[in-house]
GROMACS .gro file of C-alpha atoms in nm:
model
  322
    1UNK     CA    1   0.379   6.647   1.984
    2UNK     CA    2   0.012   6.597   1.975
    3UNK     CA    3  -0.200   6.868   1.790
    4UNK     CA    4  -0.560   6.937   1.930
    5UNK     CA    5  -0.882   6.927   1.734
    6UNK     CA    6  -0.907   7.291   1.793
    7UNK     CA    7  -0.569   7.394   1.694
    8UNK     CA    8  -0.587   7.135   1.373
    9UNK     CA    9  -0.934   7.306   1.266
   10UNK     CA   10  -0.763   7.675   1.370
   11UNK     CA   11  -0.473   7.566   1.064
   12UNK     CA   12  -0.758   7.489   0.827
   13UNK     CA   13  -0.914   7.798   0.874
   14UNK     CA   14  -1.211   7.621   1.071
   15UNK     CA   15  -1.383   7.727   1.413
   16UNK     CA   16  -1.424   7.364   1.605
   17UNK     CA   17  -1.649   7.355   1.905
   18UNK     CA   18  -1.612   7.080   2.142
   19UNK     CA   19  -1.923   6.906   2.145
   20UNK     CA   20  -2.051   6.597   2.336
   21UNK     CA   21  -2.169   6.254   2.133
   22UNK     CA   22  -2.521   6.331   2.170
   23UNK     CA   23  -2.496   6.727   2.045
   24UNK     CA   24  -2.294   6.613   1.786
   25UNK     CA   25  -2.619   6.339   1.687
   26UNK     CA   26  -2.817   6.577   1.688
   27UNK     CA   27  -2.668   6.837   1.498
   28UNK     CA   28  -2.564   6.621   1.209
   29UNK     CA   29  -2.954   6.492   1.177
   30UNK     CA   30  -3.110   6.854   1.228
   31UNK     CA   31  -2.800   6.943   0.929
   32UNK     CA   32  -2.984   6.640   0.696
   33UNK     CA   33  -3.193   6.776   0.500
   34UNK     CA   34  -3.370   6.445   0.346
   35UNK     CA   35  -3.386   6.355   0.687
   36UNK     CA   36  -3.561   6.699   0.788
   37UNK     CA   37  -3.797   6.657   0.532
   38UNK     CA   38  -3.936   6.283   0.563
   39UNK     CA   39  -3.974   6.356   0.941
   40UNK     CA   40  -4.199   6.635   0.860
   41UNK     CA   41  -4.391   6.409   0.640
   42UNK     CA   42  -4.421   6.133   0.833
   43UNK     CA   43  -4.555   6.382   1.079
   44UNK     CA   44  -4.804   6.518   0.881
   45UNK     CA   45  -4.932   6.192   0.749
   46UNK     CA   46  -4.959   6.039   1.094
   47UNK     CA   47  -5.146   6.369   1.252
   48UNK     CA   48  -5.369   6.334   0.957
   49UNK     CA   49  -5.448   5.992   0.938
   50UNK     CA   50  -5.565   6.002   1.314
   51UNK     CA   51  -5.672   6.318   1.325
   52UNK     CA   52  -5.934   6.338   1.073
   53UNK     CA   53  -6.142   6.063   1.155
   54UNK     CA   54  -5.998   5.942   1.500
   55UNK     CA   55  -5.900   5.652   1.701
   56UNK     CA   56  -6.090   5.472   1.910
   57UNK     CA   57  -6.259   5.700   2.163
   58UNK     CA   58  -6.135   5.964   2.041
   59UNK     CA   59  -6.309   6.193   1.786
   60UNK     CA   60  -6.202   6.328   1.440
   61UNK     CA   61  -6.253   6.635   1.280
   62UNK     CA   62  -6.400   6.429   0.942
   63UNK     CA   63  -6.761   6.439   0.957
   64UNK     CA   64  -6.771   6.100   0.732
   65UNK     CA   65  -6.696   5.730   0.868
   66UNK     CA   66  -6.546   5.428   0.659
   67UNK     CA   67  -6.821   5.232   0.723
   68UNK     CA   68  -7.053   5.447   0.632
   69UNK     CA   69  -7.232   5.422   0.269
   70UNK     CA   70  -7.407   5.715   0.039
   71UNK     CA   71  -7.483   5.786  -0.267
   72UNK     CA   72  -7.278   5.757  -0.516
   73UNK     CA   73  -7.209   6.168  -0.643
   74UNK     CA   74  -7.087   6.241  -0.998
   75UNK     CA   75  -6.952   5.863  -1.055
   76UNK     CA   76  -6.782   5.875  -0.706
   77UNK     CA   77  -6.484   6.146  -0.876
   78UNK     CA   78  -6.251   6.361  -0.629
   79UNK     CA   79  -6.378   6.723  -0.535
   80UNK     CA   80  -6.000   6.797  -0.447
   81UNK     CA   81  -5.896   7.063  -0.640
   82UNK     CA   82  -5.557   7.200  -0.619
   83UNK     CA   83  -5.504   7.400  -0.931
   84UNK     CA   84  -5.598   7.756  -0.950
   85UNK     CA   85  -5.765   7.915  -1.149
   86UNK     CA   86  -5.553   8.171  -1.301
   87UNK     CA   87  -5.320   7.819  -1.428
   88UNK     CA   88  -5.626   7.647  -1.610
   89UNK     CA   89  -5.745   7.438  -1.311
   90UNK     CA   90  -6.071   7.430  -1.118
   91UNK     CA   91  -5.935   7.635  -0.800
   92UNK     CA   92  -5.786   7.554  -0.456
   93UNK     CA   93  -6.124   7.344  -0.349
   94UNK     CA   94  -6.150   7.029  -0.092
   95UNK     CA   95  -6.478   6.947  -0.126
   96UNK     CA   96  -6.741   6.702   0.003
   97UNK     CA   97  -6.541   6.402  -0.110
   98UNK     CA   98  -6.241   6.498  -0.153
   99UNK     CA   99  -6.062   6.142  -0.241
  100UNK     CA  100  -6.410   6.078  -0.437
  101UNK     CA  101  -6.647   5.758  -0.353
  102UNK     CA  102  -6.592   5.426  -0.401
  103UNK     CA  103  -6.845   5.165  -0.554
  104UNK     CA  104  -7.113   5.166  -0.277
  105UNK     CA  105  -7.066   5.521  -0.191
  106UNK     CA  106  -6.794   5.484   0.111
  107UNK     CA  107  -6.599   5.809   0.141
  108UNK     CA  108  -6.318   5.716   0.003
  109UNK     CA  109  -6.068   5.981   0.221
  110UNK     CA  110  -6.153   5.788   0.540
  111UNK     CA  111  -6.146   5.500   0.417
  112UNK     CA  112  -5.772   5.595   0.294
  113UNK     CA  113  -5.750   5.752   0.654
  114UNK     CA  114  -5.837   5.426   0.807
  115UNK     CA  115  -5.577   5.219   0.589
  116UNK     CA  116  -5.300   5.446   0.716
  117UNK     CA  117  -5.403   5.365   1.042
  118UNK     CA  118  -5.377   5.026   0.995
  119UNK     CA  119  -5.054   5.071   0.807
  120UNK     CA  120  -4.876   5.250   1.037
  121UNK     CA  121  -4.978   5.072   1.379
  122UNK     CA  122  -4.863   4.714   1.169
  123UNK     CA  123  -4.532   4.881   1.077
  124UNK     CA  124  -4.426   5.020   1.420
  125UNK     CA  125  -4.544   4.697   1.591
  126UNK     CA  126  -4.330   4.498   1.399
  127UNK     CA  127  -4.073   4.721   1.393
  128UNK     CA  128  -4.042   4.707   1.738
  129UNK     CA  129  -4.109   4.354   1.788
  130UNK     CA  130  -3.836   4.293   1.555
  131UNK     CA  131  -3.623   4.512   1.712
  132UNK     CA  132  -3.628   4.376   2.066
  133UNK     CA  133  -3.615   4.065   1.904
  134UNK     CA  134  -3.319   4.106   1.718
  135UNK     CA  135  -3.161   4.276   1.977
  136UNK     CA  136  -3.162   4.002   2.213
  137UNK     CA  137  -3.099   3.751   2.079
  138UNK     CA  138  -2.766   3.921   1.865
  139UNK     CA  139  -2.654   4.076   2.187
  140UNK     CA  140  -2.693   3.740   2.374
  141UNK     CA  141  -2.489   3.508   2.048
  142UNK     CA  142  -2.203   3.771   2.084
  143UNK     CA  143  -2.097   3.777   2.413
  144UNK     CA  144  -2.167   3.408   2.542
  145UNK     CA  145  -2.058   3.268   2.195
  146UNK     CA  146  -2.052   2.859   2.225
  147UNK     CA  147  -2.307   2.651   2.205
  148UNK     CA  148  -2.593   2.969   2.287
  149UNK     CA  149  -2.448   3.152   1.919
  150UNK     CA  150  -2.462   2.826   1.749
  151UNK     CA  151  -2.814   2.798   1.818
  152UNK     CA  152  -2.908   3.147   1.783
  153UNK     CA  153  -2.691   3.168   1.414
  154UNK     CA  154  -2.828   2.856   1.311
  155UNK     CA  155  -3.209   2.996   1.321
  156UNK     CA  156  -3.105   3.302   1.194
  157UNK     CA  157  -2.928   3.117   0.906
  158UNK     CA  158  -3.275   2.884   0.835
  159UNK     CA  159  -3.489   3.169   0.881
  160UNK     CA  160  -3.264   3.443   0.596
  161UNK     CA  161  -3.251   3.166   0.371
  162UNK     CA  162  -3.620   3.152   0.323
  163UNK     CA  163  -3.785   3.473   0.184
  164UNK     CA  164  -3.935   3.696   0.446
  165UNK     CA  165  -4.208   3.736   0.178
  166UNK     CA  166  -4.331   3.370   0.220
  167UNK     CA  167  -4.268   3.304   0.588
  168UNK     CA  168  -4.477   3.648   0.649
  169UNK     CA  169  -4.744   3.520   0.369
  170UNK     CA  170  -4.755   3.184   0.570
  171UNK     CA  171  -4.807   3.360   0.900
  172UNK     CA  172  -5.043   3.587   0.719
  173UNK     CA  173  -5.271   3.315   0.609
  174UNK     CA  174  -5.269   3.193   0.997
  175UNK     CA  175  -5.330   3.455   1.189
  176UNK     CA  176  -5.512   3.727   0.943
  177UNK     CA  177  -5.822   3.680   1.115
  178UNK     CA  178  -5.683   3.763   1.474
  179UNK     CA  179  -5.639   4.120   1.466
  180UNK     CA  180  -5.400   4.303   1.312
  181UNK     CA  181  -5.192   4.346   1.653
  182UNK     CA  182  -5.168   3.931   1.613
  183UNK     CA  183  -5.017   3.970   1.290
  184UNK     CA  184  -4.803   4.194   1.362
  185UNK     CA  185  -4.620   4.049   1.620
  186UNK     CA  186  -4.632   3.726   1.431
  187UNK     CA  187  -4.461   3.834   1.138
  188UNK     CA  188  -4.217   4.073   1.418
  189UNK     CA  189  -4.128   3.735   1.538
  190UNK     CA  190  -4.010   3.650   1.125
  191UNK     CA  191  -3.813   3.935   1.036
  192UNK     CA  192  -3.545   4.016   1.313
  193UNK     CA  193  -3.270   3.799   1.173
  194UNK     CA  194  -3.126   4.081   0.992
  195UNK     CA  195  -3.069   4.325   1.266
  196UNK     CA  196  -2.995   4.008   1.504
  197UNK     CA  197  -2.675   3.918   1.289
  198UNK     CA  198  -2.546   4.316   1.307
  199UNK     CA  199  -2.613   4.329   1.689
  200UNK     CA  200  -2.379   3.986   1.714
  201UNK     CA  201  -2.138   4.173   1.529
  202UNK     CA  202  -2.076   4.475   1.744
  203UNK     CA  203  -2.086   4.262   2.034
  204UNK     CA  204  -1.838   4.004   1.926
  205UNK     CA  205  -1.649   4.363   1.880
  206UNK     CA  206  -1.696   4.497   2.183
  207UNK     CA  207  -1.696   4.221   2.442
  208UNK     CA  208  -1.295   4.245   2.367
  209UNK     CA  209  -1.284   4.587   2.486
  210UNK     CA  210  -1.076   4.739   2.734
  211UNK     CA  211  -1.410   4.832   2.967
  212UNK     CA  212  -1.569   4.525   2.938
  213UNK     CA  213  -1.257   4.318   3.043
  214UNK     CA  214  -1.241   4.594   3.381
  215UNK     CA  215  -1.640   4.519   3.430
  216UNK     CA  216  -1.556   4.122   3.397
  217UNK     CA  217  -1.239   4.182   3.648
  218UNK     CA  218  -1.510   4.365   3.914
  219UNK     CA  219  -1.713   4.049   3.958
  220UNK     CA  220  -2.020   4.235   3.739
  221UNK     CA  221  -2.215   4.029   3.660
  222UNK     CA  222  -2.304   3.894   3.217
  223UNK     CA  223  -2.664   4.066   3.217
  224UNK     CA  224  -2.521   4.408   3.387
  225UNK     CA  225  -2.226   4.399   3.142
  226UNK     CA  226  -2.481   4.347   2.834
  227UNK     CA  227  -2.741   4.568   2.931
  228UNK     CA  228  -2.547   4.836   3.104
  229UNK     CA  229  -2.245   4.831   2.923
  230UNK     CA  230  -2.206   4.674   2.566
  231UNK     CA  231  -2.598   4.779   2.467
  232UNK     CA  232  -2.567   5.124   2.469
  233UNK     CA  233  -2.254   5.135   2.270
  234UNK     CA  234  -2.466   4.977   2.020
  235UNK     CA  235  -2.765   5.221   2.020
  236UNK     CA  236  -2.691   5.398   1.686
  237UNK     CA  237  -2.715   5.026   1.478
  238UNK     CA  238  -3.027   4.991   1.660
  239UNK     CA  239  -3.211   5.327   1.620
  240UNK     CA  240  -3.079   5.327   1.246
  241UNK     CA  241  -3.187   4.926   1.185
  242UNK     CA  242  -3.524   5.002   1.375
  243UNK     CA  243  -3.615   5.301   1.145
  244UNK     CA  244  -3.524   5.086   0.851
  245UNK     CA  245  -3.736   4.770   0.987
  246UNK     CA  246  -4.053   4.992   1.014
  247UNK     CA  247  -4.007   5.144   0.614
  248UNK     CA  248  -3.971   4.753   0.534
  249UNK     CA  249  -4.277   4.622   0.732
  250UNK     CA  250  -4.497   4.925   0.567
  251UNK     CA  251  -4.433   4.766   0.199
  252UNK     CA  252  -4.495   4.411   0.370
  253UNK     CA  253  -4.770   4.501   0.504
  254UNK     CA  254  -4.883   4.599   0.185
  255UNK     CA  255  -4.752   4.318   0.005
  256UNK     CA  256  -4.940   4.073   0.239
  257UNK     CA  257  -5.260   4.269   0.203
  258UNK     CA  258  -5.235   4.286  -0.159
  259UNK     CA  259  -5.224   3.950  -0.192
  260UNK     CA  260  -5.504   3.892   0.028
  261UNK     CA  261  -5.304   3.751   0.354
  262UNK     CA  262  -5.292   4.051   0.555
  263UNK     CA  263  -5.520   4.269   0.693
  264UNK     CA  264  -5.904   4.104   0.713
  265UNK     CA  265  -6.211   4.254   0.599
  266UNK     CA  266  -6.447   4.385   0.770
  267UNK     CA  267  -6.056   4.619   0.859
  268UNK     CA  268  -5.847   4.789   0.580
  269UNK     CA  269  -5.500   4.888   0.507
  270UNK     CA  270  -5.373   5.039   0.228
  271UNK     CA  271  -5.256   4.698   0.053
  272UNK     CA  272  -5.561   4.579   0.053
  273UNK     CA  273  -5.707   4.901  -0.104
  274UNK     CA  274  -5.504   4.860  -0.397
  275UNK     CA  275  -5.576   4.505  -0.403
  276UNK     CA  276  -5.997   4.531  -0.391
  277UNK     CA  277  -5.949   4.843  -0.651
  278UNK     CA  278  -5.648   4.764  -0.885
  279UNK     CA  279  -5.945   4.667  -1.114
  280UNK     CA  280  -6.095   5.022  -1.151
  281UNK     CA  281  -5.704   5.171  -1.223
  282UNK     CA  282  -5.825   5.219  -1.580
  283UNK     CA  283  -6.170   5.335  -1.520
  284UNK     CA  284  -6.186   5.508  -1.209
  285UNK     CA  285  -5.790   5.507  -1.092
  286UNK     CA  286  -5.814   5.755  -0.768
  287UNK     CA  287  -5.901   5.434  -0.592
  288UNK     CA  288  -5.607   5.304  -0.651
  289UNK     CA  289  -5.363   5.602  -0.672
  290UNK     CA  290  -5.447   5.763  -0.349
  291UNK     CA  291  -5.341   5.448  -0.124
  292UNK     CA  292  -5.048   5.418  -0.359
  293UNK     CA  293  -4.924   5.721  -0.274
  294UNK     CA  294  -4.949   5.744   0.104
  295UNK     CA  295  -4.790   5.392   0.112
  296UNK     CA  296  -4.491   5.520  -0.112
  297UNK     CA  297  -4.485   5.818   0.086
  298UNK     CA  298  -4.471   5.664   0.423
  299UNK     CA  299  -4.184   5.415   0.295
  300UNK     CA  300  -3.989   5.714   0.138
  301UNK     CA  301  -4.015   5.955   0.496
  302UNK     CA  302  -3.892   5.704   0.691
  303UNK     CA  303  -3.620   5.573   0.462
  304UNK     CA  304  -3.507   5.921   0.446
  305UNK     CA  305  -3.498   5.983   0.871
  306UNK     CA  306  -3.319   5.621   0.852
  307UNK     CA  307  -3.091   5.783   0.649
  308UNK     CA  308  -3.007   6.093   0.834
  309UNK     CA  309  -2.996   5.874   1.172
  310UNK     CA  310  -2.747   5.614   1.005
  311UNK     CA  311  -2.524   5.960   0.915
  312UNK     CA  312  -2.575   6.130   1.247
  313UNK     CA  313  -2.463   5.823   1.381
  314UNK     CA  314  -2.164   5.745   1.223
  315UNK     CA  315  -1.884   5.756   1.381
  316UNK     CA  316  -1.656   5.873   1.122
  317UNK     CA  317  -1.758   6.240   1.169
  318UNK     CA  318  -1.640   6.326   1.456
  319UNK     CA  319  -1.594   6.683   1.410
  320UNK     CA  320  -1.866   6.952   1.327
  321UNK     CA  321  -1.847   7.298   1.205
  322UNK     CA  322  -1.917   7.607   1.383
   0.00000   0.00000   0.00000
């Protein structure tokens, strides 16, 4: 005789609520506490970044610009002070610069406002452009198989045997000068072969199923059956390989612009910070620490709500505590 969830959890000693798929998503996420906590940095280093000095029309609330040049105050040092007093420091202070100045007397928190910018649009337009990318063309090799999969697993085989470093570094060096939205949807168009080859798996999965062989038996037609009923069985790979794809293009992003492929002057990102200051580190190294750590921060956050989606996701836990 079958034994309910309820009555099983009652034996244990456990209260189990019925709950549907997506209360049960969202309650293991909201229970993550990693996850919890790179979402609310993320969100406070995104508000930041285009708060303080704005985006395009829009004003900040900085009163300094990154292209604007001054002099150079106490060797261009940080007025942030977060020590008190009462432990030996210099107080809770922000100051007039408070990332200090770099060698021509930019202030050097916009201009590390302005990087993030750049960062973070890159990342989320490649992640995306990756994403759909992937997306299609995995979900279109699994279910027609033949001759479309051959081609589709073929590319995908070239392009993961090549490092995504140099193929992005290539595409870099091509289309650095065309805006950063250009690059980013060139080097999208590199690095979906990853999330392409797990989308082909769940559909070669699925396409056997029990609901898809009904649709089939209806007369519905391949692109309703994809889109309408394989896809969204597959949204939790997708959301979790998404969130994953934008933490990788933020450190290849950076990689690019560090090695001078990336993001052009007269624009910055925080790669190319580092890069055009990595020879101060030992002389004046705010200039180089500061972009450092909102790039490692950014990467961390979202490899931490990756995390907590990939959990909340799983379909392993399919019961949650009271």
């Amino acid at each position: 005789m079958a034994i309910s969830a309820q009555a099983a959890g009652a034996a244990q000693g456990m209260t189990v609520v019925a709950r549907t798929q997506s209360q049960l998503v969202r309650r293991r996420f909201f229970r993550h506490r990693a996850a919890l906590i790179g979402m609310l940095v993320f969100g406070g280093i995104v508000v930041l970044a285009f708060s303080s000095i704005g985006f395009g029309p829009l004003p900040g609330w900085w009163d300094k610009s990154y292209l604007s040049t001054g002099a150079v105050v106490d060797q261009g040092r940080p007025t942030l002070s977060l020590v008190p007093q009462f432990l030996g420091g210099e107080g809770l202070r922000w100051g007039e610069h408070p990332f200090g100045q770099d060698n021509i007397g930019i202030d050097y928190f916009a201009l590390t406002m302005r990087g993030t910018q750049q960062s973070i649009i890159v990342a989320f337009i490649v992640g995306f452009v990756a994403t759909t990318v992937g997306t299609l063309a995995g979900a279109f090799a699994g279910y027609f198989r033949k001759k479309i999969e051959a081609i589709l697993m073929r590319l995908t085989d070239v392009m993961i045997t090549i490092p995504v470093l140099i193929i992005a570094a290539i595409v870099g060096r091509s289309f650095g000068d065309s805006g950063i939205v250009i690059l980013a949807v060139c080097i999208g168009l590199v690095t979906w072969p990853t999330l392409g080859r797990l989308i082909r798996g769940e559909f070669l999965s699925l396409r056997e199923k029990e609901f898809v062989e009904a649709a089939r038996a209806l007369g519905t037609s391949s692109s309703r059956i994809i889109f309408r009923h394989i896809l969204p069985n597959t949204v939790g790979v997708i959301i979790v390989s998404a969130t994953l794809a934008i933490a990788n293009a933020v450190l290849l992003e950076s990689a690019l612009s560090f090695l001078g492929v990336g993001v052009q002057p007269p624009d910055v990102s925080l790669g190319q910070l580092i890069d055009t200051y990595r020879s101060a580190m030992t002389t004046r190294p705010w200039l180089f620490w500061w972009p450092g750590v909102f790039i490692i921060a950014i990467a961390l956050s979202i490899n931490f709500i990756g995390d907590g989606l990939r959990d909340a996701f799983d379909p392993r836990q399919t019961r949650v505590r009271a």
